[in-house]
Tab-separated table of C-alpha atoms in Angstrom:
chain	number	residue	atom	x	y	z
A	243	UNK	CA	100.539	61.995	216.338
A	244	UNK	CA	97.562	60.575	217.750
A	245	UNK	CA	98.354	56.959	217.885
A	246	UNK	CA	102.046	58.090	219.684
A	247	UNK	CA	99.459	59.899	222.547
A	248	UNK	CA	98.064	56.323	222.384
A	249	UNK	CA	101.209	54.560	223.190
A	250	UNK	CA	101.975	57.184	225.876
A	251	UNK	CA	98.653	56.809	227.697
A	252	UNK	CA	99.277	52.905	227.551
A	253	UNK	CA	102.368	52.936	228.909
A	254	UNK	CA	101.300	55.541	231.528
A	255	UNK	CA	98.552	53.384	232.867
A	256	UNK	CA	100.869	50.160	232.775
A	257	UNK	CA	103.436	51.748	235.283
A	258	UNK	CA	100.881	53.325	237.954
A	259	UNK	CA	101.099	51.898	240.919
A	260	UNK	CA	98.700	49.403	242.204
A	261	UNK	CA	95.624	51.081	244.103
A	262	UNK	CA	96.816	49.433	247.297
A	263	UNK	CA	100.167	51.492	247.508
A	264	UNK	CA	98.026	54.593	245.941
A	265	UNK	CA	95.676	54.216	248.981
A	266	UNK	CA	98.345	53.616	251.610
A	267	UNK	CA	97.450	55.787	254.802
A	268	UNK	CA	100.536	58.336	255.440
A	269	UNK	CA	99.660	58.813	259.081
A	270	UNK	CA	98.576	55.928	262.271
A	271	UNK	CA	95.125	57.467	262.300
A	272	UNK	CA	94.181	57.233	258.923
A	273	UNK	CA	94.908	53.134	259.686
A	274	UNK	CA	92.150	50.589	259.428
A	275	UNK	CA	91.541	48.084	262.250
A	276	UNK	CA	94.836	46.740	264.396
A	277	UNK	CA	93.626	48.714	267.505
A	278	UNK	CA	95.442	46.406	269.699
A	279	UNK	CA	98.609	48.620	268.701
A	280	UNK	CA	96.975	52.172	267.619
A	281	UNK	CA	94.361	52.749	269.997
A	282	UNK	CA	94.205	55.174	272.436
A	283	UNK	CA	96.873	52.727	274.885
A	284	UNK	CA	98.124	50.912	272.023
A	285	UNK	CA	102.277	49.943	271.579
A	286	UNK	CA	102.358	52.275	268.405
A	287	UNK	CA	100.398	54.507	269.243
A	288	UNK	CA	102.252	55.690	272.642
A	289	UNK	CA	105.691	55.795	270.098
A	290	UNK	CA	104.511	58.473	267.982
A	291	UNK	CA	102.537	60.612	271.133
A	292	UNK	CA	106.116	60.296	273.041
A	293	UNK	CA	107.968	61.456	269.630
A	294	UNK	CA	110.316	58.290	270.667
A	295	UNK	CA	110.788	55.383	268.287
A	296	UNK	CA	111.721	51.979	269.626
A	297	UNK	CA	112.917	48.509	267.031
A	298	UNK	CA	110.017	46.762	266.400
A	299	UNK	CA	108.738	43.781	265.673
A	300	UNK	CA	105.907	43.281	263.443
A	301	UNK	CA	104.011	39.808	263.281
A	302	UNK	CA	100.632	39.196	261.717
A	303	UNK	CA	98.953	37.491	257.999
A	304	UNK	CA	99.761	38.663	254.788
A	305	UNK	CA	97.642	41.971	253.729
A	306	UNK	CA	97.306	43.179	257.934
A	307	UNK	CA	98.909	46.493	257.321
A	308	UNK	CA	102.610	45.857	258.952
A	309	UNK	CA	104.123	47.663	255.629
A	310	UNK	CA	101.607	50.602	256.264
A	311	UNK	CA	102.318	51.004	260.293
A	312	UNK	CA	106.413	51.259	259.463
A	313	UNK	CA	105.530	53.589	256.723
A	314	UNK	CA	103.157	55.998	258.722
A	315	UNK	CA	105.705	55.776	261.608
A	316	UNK	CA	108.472	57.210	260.237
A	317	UNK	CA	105.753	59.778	258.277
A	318	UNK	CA	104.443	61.044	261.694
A	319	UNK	CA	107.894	61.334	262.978
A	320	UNK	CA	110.047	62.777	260.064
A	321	UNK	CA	112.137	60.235	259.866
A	322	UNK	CA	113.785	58.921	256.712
A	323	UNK	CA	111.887	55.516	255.563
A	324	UNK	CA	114.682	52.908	253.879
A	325	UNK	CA	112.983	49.292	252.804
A	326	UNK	CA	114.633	46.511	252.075
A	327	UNK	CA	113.246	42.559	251.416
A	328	UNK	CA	114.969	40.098	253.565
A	329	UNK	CA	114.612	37.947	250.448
A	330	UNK	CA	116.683	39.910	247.425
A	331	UNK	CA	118.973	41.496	250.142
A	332	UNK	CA	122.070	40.441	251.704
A	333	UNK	CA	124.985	41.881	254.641
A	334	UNK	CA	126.449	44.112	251.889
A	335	UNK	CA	122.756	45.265	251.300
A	336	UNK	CA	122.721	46.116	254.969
A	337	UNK	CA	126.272	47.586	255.389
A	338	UNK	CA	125.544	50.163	252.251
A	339	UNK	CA	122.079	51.405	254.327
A	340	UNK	CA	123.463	51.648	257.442
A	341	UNK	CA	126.622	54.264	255.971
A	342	UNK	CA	123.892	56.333	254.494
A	343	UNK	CA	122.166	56.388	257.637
A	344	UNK	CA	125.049	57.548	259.598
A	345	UNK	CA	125.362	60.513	257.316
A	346	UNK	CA	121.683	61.053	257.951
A	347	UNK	CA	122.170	61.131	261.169
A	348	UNK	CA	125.494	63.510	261.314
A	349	UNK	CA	122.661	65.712	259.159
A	350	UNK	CA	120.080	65.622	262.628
A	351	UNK	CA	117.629	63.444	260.571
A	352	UNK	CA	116.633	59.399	261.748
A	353	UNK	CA	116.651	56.721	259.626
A	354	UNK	CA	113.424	53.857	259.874
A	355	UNK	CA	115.035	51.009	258.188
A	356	UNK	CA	112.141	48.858	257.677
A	357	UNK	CA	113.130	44.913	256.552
A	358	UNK	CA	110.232	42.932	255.360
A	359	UNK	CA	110.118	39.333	255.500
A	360	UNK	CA	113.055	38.910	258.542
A	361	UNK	CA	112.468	36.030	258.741
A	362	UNK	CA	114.006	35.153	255.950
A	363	UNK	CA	117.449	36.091	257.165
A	364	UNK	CA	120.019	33.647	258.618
A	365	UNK	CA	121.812	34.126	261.995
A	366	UNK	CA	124.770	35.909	260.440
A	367	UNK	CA	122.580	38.336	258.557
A	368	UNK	CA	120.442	38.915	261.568
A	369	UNK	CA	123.293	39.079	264.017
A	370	UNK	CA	125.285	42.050	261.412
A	371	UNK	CA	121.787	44.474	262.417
A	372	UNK	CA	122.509	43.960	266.270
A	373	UNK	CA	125.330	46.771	266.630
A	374	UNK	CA	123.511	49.416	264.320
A	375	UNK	CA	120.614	48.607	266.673
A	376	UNK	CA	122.475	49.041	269.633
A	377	UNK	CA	124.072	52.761	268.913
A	378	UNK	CA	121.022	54.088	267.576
A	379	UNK	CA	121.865	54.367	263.853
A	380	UNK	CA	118.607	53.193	262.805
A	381	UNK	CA	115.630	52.669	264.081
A	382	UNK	CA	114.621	49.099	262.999
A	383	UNK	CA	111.360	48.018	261.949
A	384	UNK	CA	110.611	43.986	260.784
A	385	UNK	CA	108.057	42.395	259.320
A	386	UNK	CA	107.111	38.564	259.145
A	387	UNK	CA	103.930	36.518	259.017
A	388	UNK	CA	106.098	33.321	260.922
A	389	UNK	CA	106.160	33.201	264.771
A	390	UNK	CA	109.060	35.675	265.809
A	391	UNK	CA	109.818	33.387	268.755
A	392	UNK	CA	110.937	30.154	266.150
A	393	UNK	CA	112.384	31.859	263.506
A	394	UNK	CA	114.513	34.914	264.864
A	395	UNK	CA	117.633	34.698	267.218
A	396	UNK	CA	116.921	35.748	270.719
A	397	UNK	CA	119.298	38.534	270.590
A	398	UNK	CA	117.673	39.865	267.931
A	399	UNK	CA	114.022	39.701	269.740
A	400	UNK	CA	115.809	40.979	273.136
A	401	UNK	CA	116.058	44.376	271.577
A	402	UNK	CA	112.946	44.841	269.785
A	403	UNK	CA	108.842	44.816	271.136
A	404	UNK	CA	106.426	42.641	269.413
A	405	UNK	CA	103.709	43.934	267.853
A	406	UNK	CA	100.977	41.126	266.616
A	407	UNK	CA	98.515	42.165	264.379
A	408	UNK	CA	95.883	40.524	263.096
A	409	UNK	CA	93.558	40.067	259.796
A	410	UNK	CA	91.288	42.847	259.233
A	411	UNK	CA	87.710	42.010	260.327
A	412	UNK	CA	84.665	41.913	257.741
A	413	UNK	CA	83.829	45.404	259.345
A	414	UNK	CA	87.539	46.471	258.566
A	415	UNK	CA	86.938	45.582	255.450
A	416	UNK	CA	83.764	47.030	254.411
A	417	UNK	CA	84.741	50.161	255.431
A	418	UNK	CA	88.116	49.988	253.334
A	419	UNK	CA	85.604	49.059	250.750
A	420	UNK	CA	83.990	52.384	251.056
A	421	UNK	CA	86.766	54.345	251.160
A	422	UNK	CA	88.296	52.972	248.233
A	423	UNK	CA	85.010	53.660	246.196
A	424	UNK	CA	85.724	57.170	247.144
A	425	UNK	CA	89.457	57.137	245.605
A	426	UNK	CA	89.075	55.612	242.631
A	427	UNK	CA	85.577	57.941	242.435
A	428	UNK	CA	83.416	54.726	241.412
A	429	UNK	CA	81.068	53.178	242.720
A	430	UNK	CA	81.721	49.271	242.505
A	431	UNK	CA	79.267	46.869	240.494
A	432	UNK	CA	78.378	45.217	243.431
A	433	UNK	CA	74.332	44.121	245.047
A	434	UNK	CA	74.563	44.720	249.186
A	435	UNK	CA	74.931	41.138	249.383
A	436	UNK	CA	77.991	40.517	247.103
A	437	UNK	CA	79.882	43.417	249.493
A	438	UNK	CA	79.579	41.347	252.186
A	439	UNK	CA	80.724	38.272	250.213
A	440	UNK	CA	83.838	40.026	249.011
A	441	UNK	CA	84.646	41.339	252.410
A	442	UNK	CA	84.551	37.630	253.626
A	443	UNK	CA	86.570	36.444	250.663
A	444	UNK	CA	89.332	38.618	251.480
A	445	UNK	CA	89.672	36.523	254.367
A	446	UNK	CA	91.198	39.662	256.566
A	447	UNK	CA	93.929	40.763	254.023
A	448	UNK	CA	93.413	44.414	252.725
A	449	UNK	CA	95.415	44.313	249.301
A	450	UNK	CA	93.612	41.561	248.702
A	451	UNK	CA	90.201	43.272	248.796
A	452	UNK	CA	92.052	46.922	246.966
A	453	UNK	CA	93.377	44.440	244.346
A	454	UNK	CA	89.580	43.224	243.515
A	455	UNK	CA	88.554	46.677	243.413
A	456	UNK	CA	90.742	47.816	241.259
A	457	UNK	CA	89.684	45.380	239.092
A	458	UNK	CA	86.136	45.929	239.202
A	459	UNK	CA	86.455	49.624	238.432
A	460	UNK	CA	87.664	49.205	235.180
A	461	UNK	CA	85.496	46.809	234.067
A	462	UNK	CA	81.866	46.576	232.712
A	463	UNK	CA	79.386	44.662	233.429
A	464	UNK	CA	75.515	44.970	232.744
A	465	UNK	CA	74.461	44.724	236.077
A	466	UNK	CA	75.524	44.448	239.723
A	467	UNK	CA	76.946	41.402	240.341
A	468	UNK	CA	75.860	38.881	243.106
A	469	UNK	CA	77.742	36.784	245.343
A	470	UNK	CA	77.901	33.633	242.582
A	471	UNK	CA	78.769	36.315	240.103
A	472	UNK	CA	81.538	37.676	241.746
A	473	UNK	CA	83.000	34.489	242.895
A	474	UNK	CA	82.781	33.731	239.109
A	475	UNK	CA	84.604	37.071	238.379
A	476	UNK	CA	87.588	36.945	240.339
A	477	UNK	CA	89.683	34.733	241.850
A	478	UNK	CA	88.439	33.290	245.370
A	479	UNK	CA	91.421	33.915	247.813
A	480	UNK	CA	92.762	30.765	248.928
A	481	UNK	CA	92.080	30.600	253.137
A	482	UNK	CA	95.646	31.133	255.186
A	483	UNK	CA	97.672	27.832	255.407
A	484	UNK	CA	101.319	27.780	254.541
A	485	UNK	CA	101.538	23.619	255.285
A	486	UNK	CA	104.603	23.668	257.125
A	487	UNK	CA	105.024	27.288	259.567
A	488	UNK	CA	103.120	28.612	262.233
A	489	UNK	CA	99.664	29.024	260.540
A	490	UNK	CA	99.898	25.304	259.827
A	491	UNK	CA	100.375	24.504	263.581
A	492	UNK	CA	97.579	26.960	264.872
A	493	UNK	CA	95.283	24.883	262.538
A	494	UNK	CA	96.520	21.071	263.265
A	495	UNK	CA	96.619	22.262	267.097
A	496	UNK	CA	92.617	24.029	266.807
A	497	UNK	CA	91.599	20.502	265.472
A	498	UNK	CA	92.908	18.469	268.084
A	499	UNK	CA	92.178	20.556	270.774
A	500	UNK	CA	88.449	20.538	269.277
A	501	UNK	CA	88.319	16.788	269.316
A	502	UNK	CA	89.608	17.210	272.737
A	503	UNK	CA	87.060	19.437	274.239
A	504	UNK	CA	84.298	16.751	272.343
A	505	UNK	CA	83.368	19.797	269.907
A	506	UNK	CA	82.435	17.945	266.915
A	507	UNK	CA	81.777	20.835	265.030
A	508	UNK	CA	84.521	22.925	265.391
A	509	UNK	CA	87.020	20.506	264.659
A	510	UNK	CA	85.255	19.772	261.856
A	511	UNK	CA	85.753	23.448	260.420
A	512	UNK	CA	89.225	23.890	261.221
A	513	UNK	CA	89.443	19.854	259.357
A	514	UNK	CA	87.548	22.220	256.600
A	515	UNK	CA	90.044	24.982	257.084
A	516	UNK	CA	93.014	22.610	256.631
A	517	UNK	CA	91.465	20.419	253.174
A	518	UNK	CA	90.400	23.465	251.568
A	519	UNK	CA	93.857	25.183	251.393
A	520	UNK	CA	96.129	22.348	250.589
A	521	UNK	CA	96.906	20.479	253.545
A	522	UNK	CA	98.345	16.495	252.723
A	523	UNK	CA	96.053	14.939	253.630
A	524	UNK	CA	97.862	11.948	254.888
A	525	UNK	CA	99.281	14.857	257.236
A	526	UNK	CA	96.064	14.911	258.903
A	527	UNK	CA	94.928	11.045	259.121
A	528	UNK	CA	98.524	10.309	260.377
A	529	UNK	CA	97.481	13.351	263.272
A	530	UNK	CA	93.616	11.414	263.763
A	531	UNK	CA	95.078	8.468	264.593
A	532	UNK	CA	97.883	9.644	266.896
A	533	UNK	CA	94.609	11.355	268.627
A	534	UNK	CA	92.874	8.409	268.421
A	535	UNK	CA	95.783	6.502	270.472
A	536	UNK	CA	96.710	8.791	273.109
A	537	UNK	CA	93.373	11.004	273.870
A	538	UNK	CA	90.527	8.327	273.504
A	539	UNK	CA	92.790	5.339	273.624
A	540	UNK	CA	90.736	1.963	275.191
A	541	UNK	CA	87.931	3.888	276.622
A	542	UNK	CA	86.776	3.516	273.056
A	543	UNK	CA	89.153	0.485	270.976
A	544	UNK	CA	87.176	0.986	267.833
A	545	UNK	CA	88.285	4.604	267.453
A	546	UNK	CA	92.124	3.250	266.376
A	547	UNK	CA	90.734	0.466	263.894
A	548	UNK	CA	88.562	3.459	262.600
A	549	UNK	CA	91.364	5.470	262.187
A	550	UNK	CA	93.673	2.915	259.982
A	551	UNK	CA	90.290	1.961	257.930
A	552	UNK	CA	89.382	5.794	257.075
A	553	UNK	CA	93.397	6.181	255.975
A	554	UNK	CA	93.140	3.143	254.138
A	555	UNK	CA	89.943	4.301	252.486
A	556	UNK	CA	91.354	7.518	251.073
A	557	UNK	CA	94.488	5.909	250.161
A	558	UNK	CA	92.176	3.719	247.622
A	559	UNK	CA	89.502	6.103	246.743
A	560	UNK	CA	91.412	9.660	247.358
A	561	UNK	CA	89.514	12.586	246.634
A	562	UNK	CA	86.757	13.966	246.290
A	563	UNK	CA	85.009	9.978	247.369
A	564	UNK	CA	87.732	9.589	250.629
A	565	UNK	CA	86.658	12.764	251.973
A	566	UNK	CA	83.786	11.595	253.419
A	567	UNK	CA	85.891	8.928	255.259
A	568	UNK	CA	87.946	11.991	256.618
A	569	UNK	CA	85.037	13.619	257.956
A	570	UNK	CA	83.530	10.261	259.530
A	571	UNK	CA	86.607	9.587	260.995
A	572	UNK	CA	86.450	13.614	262.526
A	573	UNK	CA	82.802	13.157	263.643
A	574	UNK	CA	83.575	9.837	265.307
A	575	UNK	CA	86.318	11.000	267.414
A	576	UNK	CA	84.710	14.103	268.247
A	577	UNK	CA	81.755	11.853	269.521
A	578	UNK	CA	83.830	9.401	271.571
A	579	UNK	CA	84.714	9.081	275.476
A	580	UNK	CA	88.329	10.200	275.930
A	581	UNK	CA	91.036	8.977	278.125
A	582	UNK	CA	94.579	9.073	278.513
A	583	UNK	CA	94.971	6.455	280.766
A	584	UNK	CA	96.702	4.160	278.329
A	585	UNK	CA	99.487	6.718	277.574
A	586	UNK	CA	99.658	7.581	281.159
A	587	UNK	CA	99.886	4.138	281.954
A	588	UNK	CA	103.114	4.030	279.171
A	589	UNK	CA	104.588	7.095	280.786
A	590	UNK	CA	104.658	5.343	284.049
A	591	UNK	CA	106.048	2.141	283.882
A	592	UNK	CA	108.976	3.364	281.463
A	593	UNK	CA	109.900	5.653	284.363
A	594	UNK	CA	109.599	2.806	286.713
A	595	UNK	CA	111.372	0.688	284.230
A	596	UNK	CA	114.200	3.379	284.035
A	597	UNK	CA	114.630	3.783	287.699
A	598	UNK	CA	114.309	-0.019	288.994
A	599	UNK	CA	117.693	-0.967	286.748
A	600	UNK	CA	117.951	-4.769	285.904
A	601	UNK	CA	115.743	-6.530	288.011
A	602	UNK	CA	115.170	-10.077	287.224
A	603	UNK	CA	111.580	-11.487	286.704
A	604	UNK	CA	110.271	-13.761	289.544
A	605	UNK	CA	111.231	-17.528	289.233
A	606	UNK	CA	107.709	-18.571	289.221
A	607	UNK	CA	106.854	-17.365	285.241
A	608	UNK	CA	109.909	-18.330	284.062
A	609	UNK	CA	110.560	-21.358	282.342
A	610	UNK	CA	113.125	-24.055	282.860
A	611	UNK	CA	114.051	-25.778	279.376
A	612	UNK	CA	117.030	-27.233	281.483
A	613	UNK	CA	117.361	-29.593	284.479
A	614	UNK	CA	120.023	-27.068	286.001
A	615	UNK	CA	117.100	-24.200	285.434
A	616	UNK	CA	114.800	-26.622	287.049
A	617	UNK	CA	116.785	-26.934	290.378
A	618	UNK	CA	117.379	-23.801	290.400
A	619	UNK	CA	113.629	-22.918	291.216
A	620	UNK	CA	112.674	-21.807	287.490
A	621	UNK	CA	108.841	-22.440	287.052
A	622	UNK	CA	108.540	-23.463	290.788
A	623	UNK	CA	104.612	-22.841	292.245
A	624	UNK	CA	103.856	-21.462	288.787
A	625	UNK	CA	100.004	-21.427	288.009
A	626	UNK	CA	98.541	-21.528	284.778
A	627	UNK	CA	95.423	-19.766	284.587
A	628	UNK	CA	93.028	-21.300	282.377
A	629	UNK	CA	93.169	-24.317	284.411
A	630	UNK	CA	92.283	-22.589	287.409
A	631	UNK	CA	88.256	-22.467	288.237
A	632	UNK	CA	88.076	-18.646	287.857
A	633	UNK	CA	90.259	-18.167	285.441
A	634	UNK	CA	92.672	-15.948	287.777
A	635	UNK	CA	95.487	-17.278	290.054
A	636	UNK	CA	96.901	-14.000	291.350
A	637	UNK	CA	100.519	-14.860	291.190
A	638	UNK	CA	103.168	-11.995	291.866
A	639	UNK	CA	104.840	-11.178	288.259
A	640	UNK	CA	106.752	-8.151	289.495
A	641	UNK	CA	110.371	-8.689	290.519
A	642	UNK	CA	110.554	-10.402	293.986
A	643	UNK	CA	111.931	-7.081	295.420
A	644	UNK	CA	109.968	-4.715	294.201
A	645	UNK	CA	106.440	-3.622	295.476
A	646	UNK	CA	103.758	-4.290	293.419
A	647	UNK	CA	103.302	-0.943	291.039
A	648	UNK	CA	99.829	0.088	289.387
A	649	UNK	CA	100.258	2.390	286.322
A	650	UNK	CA	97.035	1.910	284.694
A	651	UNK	CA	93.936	3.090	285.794
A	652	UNK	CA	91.115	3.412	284.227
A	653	UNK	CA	88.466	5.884	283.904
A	654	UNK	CA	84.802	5.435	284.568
A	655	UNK	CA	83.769	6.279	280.695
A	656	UNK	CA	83.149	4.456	277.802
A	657	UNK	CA	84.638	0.895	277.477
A	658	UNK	CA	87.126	1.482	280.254
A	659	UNK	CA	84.395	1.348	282.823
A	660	UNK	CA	84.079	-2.475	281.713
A	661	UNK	CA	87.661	-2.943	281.970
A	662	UNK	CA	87.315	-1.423	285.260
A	663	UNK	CA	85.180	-3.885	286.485
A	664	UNK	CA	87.572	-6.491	285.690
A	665	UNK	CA	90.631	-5.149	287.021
A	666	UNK	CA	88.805	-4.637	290.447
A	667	UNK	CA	87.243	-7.976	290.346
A	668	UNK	CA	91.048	-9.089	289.767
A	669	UNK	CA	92.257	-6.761	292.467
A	670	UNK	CA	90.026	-7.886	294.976
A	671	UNK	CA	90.629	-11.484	294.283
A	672	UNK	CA	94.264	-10.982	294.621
A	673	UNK	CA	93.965	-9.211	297.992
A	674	UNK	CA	91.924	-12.136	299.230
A	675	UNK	CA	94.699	-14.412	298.526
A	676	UNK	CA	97.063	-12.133	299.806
């Protein structure tokens, strides 16, 4: 008998449920963080004071609480919580909910159909929730971690609000921490220093951090662990990136617009952010040297040979040795003038181009292989330059009808204040001849 009460207690402890779900708050003010949407003036909030559920929408990281908000919303209103995965369920999934919710609601009872993961449903699975939204059968509630506005049809986001939540701060976190101490009636093996640490590891995302301590109540150790020790223990969280959705794009876009704004260091992190959780990293030199063309561009010509050589470098060396050429690369371009006059410049004359049609080039720089060509004025008056005692001749090489046109101008930084210099040396020569 006693090794059957064995087996039992085994397979008792194997099925509980994880200390995350356990923990899950049953009402909006037992939530942690997200005040945006449950304080006092917050979205959610003002839904369950006015007793009056609208479809919502809600967007934030893996671990933020969206599954916990739907849950505690149709807790605080009595309503009847059905959850489905957009990514095991189909239309007939839908259909078979939305009968049983009409017999809920023949009953006087709501429904809170709560789909996780919309964004994994096409248009035609999306589109089959629009008229059960529309009557009132349920009362919808979706969750993604991709940008609502790419991946779901408009009529879809036309009747629901947006809620965006975000990760939980270390504070959040901490006090999660304590409160989870308190369920599972243990106090973790942790110094002061190492709580910190594993607040920061979770990186904002709460079953994360539950999942951890769940693991460190059940096991022994000697002695409190420290940060190393910990980080030794369990497995460090990988920092948000999913390489090709929305995350990706906030990172790429922080980068460039910290190269922009000549903050060295903060591109430099988010260059961090993106190595450290996958990114290609051909991805990012391919995005560097794009930069290097179109936001520093001639006011500093080394930055594009810099580019190609640090690509080249990690294309021979690859990591961990091409790193380094990475971050020189990052550090240089954070450090250099910008200018967009050259792609400015580009912009312009292809719209000139576009609107002037098929103008011919003045006679004077054209050649004349032929004796007919000749006649004809080809090459007449032309003057080449290098013979010339300046170097400069000022001959018209815009069409003969068309007003002279300047599309580049340069700024008064970095090596385009020398090619400044020139092309107003040139100008005023030309207007002296003129």
């Amino acid at each position: 008998m006693p090794k059957k009460e064995n087996k039992a207690s085994l397979l008792s402890a194997s099925i509980t449920a994880p200390l995350a779900d356990r923990m899950r708050p049953q009402t909006i003010d037992d939530i942690i963080g997200q005040k945006s949407l449950l304080g006092p003036t917050g979205l959610v909030r003002q839904m369950v004071e006015s007793g009056h559920l609208s479809n919502l929408l809600l967007w934030g990281p893996p671990g933020c609480g969206k599954t916990t908000i739907a849950r505690a919303l149709a807790h605080s209103t009595d309503m009847e919580f059905v959850a489905m995965s957009a990514v095991f369920s189909g239309v007939a999934d839908i259909k078979k909910i939305m009968e049983a919710a009409k017999m809920n609601h023949s009953l006087g009872r709501g429904t809170l159909l709560f789909i996780d993961e919309i964004h994994r449903f096409n248009k035609t699975q999306q589109d089959t929730l629009l008229p059960y939204l529309e009557n009132g059968t349920v009362v919808f509630v979706g969750a993604t971690t991709e940008n609502p506005s790419f991946e779901l049809n408009n009529a879809l986001l036309s009747r629901c609000h947006i809620g965006v939540l975000t990760p939980l701060s270390t504070e959040d976190l901490l006090e999660l921490l304590e409160r989870a101490e308190k369920f599972v009636s243990t106090k973790l093996p942790l110094t002061r220093e190492a709580r910190t640490h594993l607040a920061q590891m979770a990186d904002g995302d709460a079953r994360f951090l539950l999942n951890v301590v769940e693991y460190l109540a059940r096991t022994k150790f000697d002695s409190p662990l420290t940060p190393e020790e910990l980080e030794a223990a369990i497995q460090k969280r990988a920092p948000l990136s999913d390489k090709s959705g929305d995350e990706h794009y906030n990172l790429i876009s922080a980068v460039h617009k910290s190269l922009r704004a000549s903050d060295t260091d903060a591109a430099l992190y988010w260059t961090a952010r993106m190595m450290t959780s996958g990114q290609d990293p051909m991805y990012l030199f391919r995005r560097l040297t794009r930069f290097a063309m179109e936001d520093i561009g001639l006011a500093d010509p080394n930055a594009m040979q810099l580019a190609l050589a640090a690509w080249q470098i990690y294309e021979r060396m690859g990591s961990p040795e091409g790193d380094l050429a990475l971050t020189e690369l990052v550090i240089y371009l954070g450090t250099a003038p910008k200018s967009i006059a050259n792609y400015a410049a580009q912009g312009a004359a292809y719209r000139a181009a576009e609107q002037s049609g098929s103008l011919m080039p003045p006679k004077n720089i054209l050649n004349a292989p032929t004796r007919m060509m000749k006649n004809m004025g080809y090459g007449k008056d032309y003057i080449y330059e290098p013979d010339t005692d300046s170097g400069f001749s000022g001959q018209n090489c815009f069409p003969e009808s068309m007003k002279r046109q300047t599309y580049y101008r340069p700024r008064e930084i970095g090596f385009e204040r020398e090619i400044k210099k020139r092309i107003d040396y040139w100008n005023s020569m030309r207007n002296k001849k003129d």
